[in-house]
């Protein structure tokens, strides 16, 4: 089973859940923000920690973030494969000793993530281009923790993807669909061109994101 860790109502698994259903991969969702009890690790093949509107440094306002960090640390110790997305990637970096800080300008809309030499060799990015189109929506960024592999970078944000053992973190949002992006733009007053940039390249983005998810599922042994 794949477990989604959903930290906010407005940041669902979206396409990821749809594709797992198509592949008949069982999945469940844990909502730590609703004080759901900790899930049993025994049946889990892998975990995907989703994003959120809060930041890693907001633990005082959102105490459940400490619970998620401890859960991710436990996954690392038990060598359960995990993939952190945006906030999830930042939490992973923090657990590994990296720094999470406000990005200079943040990134919103379709951007390009460039795979490093390590990224080009990494099985999470197998079959994907070196210049990878991705959808970005973040105001914080993470440094590459000591001992982690740096897998991808971008013009505005060096920390786009990291790996430590069988834990991966990405700064971008491969899980989103048009409905989610439109809702984010409406709720935050983001410029119309952000949603339009996604609509123009939605099929291309979905193809890459689907491959990335399939790679992760294969890495879990499912």
XYZ file of C-alpha atoms in Angstrom:
222
model
C 0.000 0.000 0.000
C 1.068 3.581 -0.717
C 0.310 6.164 1.954
C -0.310 9.817 1.122
C 0.405 12.278 3.920
C -1.958 15.191 3.223
C -1.211 18.332 5.218
C -3.936 20.656 3.952
C -7.386 20.426 2.376
C -6.242 22.359 -0.691
C -3.185 20.207 -1.400
C -4.542 16.744 -2.319
C -2.878 13.843 -4.091
C -4.820 14.791 -7.259
C -3.276 13.092 -10.322
C -1.146 10.823 -8.166
C -4.247 9.213 -6.663
C -5.876 8.941 -10.095
C -2.870 7.180 -11.583
C -2.537 4.768 -8.675
C -6.191 3.852 -9.160
C -5.529 3.232 -12.859
C -2.591 0.984 -11.981
C -4.648 -0.758 -9.273
C -2.099 0.191 -6.624
C -3.881 0.404 -3.252
C -3.442 3.663 -1.383
C -4.661 5.454 1.713
C -4.416 8.993 3.076
C -3.259 10.132 6.500
C -4.357 13.603 7.648
C -2.045 14.714 10.469
C -3.548 18.213 10.255
C -6.813 16.672 11.483
C -5.065 14.840 14.320
C -5.569 11.466 12.665
C -3.777 8.700 14.596
C -0.374 7.623 13.356
C -0.660 4.975 10.643
C 0.684 1.456 10.992
C 3.886 1.115 8.988
C 3.584 -2.644 8.521
C 1.419 -2.637 5.359
C 3.177 0.305 3.702
C 5.282 -0.195 0.586
C 5.980 3.532 0.325
C 4.912 6.973 1.515
C 4.335 10.231 -0.379
C 4.365 13.360 1.788
C 2.429 16.110 0.029
C 2.713 19.894 0.208
C 0.938 22.528 2.252
C 0.429 26.251 2.668
C 2.476 26.320 5.856
C 6.262 26.276 6.073
C 8.686 24.037 7.931
C 9.419 26.934 10.283
C 5.712 27.266 11.213
C 5.686 24.343 13.645
C 4.578 26.551 16.549
C 1.411 27.479 14.632
C 1.008 23.998 13.155
C 2.233 21.495 15.768
C 1.328 18.538 13.565
C 4.388 19.371 11.445
C 6.516 17.987 14.264
C 4.536 14.763 14.064
C 5.143 14.555 10.319
C 8.861 15.195 10.760
C 9.120 12.449 13.373
C 7.161 10.099 11.090
C 9.524 10.813 8.186
C 12.535 10.240 10.429
C 11.042 6.891 11.439
C 10.557 5.977 7.778
C 14.226 6.756 7.174
C 15.289 4.592 10.093
C 13.109 1.720 8.904
C 14.159 2.219 5.258
C 10.579 2.612 4.038
C 10.710 4.381 0.645
C 9.348 7.928 0.774
C 8.877 10.828 -1.613
C 8.453 14.354 -0.260
C 6.712 16.889 -2.511
C 7.270 20.647 -2.002
C 6.607 21.034 1.756
C 7.233 17.291 1.990
C 10.604 17.754 0.301
C 11.433 20.635 2.622
C 10.501 18.531 5.650
C 12.753 15.738 4.401
C 15.629 18.192 3.962
C 15.076 19.466 7.510
C 15.000 15.930 8.922
C 18.319 15.270 7.175
C 19.882 18.414 8.649
C 19.436 20.766 5.698
C 18.353 24.388 5.924
C 14.875 25.521 4.875
C 14.615 29.246 4.258
C 12.555 31.799 2.316
C 13.377 31.697 -1.374
C 14.514 34.950 -2.975
C 11.376 35.285 -5.088
C 9.809 31.841 -4.866
C 8.666 30.068 -7.997
C 5.127 29.943 -9.372
C 4.066 28.471 -12.683
C 5.749 26.198 -15.190
C 9.540 26.233 -14.892
C 12.440 24.001 -15.875
C 14.269 21.751 -13.425
C 17.673 20.629 -14.674
C 18.892 17.198 -13.632
C 22.403 17.023 -12.229
C 24.784 14.217 -13.157
C 23.492 12.332 -10.106
C 19.916 13.055 -11.141
C 20.483 11.687 -14.628
C 21.633 8.423 -13.055
C 18.933 8.249 -10.409
C 16.115 5.730 -10.981
C 13.471 8.237 -9.837
C 14.169 10.231 -13.005
C 14.686 7.272 -15.359
C 13.259 7.985 -18.794
C 12.871 11.710 -18.113
C 14.670 14.529 -19.948
C 17.605 16.391 -18.434
C 15.638 19.635 -18.850
C 12.433 18.688 -17.060
C 9.295 20.876 -17.257
C 7.692 21.120 -13.819
C 4.969 23.099 -12.054
C 6.235 25.202 -9.178
C 4.360 26.775 -6.266
C 6.601 27.633 -3.330
C 8.022 30.539 -1.344
C 10.597 28.577 0.674
C 13.523 26.499 -0.514
C 15.891 23.932 0.960
C 19.626 23.398 0.930
C 21.113 20.036 0.047
C 21.794 18.248 3.350
C 25.212 16.793 4.053
C 25.290 13.207 2.837
C 22.363 13.642 0.424
C 22.599 13.470 -3.359
C 21.691 16.644 -5.254
C 19.496 15.487 -8.141
C 18.074 18.633 -9.754
C 18.416 22.397 -9.788
C 16.802 25.418 -11.463
C 17.747 28.967 -12.379
C 16.000 30.450 -9.342
C 16.221 27.631 -6.800
C 19.171 25.262 -6.517
C 17.390 22.704 -4.333
C 14.936 21.057 -6.716
C 15.476 17.391 -5.870
C 17.487 15.398 -3.335
C 17.955 11.796 -2.323
C 19.178 10.091 0.810
C 19.031 6.299 0.650
C 15.496 5.425 -0.413
C 14.082 8.843 0.491
C 13.556 11.447 -2.224
C 12.420 15.043 -1.983
C 11.351 17.362 -4.801
C 10.553 21.073 -4.623
C 8.096 21.059 -7.528
C 4.533 19.709 -7.706
C 4.235 16.672 -10.026
C 0.888 15.657 -8.476
C -1.251 18.650 -9.456
C -3.983 18.783 -12.082
C -5.759 21.720 -13.694
C -8.487 21.825 -11.066
C -5.985 22.127 -8.218
C -3.917 24.786 -9.978
C -7.007 26.855 -10.824
C -8.166 26.673 -7.203
C -4.769 27.780 -5.883
C -4.705 30.734 -8.253
C -8.243 31.773 -7.327
C -7.634 31.432 -3.590
C -4.371 33.373 -3.586
C -5.031 35.936 -6.295
C -2.099 34.663 -8.334
C -1.647 36.132 -11.778
C -3.804 34.563 -14.472
C -0.730 33.599 -16.480
C 0.256 31.087 -13.780
C -2.847 28.992 -14.449
C -2.539 29.625 -18.170
C 1.067 28.403 -18.203
C -0.132 25.142 -16.669
C -3.046 24.752 -19.099
C -0.785 25.240 -22.105
C 1.585 22.461 -21.028
C -0.690 20.244 -18.953
C -0.339 17.170 -21.175
C 3.463 17.424 -21.238
C 3.635 17.974 -17.482
C 1.333 15.022 -16.833
C 3.427 12.704 -18.995
C 6.588 13.523 -17.037
C 4.838 13.419 -13.665
C 3.212 10.084 -14.419
C 6.607 8.614 -15.306
C 8.162 9.988 -12.102
C 5.384 8.449 -10.011
C 5.675 5.126 -11.850
C 9.412 5.137 -11.161
C 8.791 5.718 -7.456
C 6.186 2.947 -7.298
C 8.617 0.576 -8.993
C 11.254 1.543 -6.426
C 8.889 0.522 -3.630
C 8.680 -2.969 -5.097
C 4.979 -2.696 -5.910
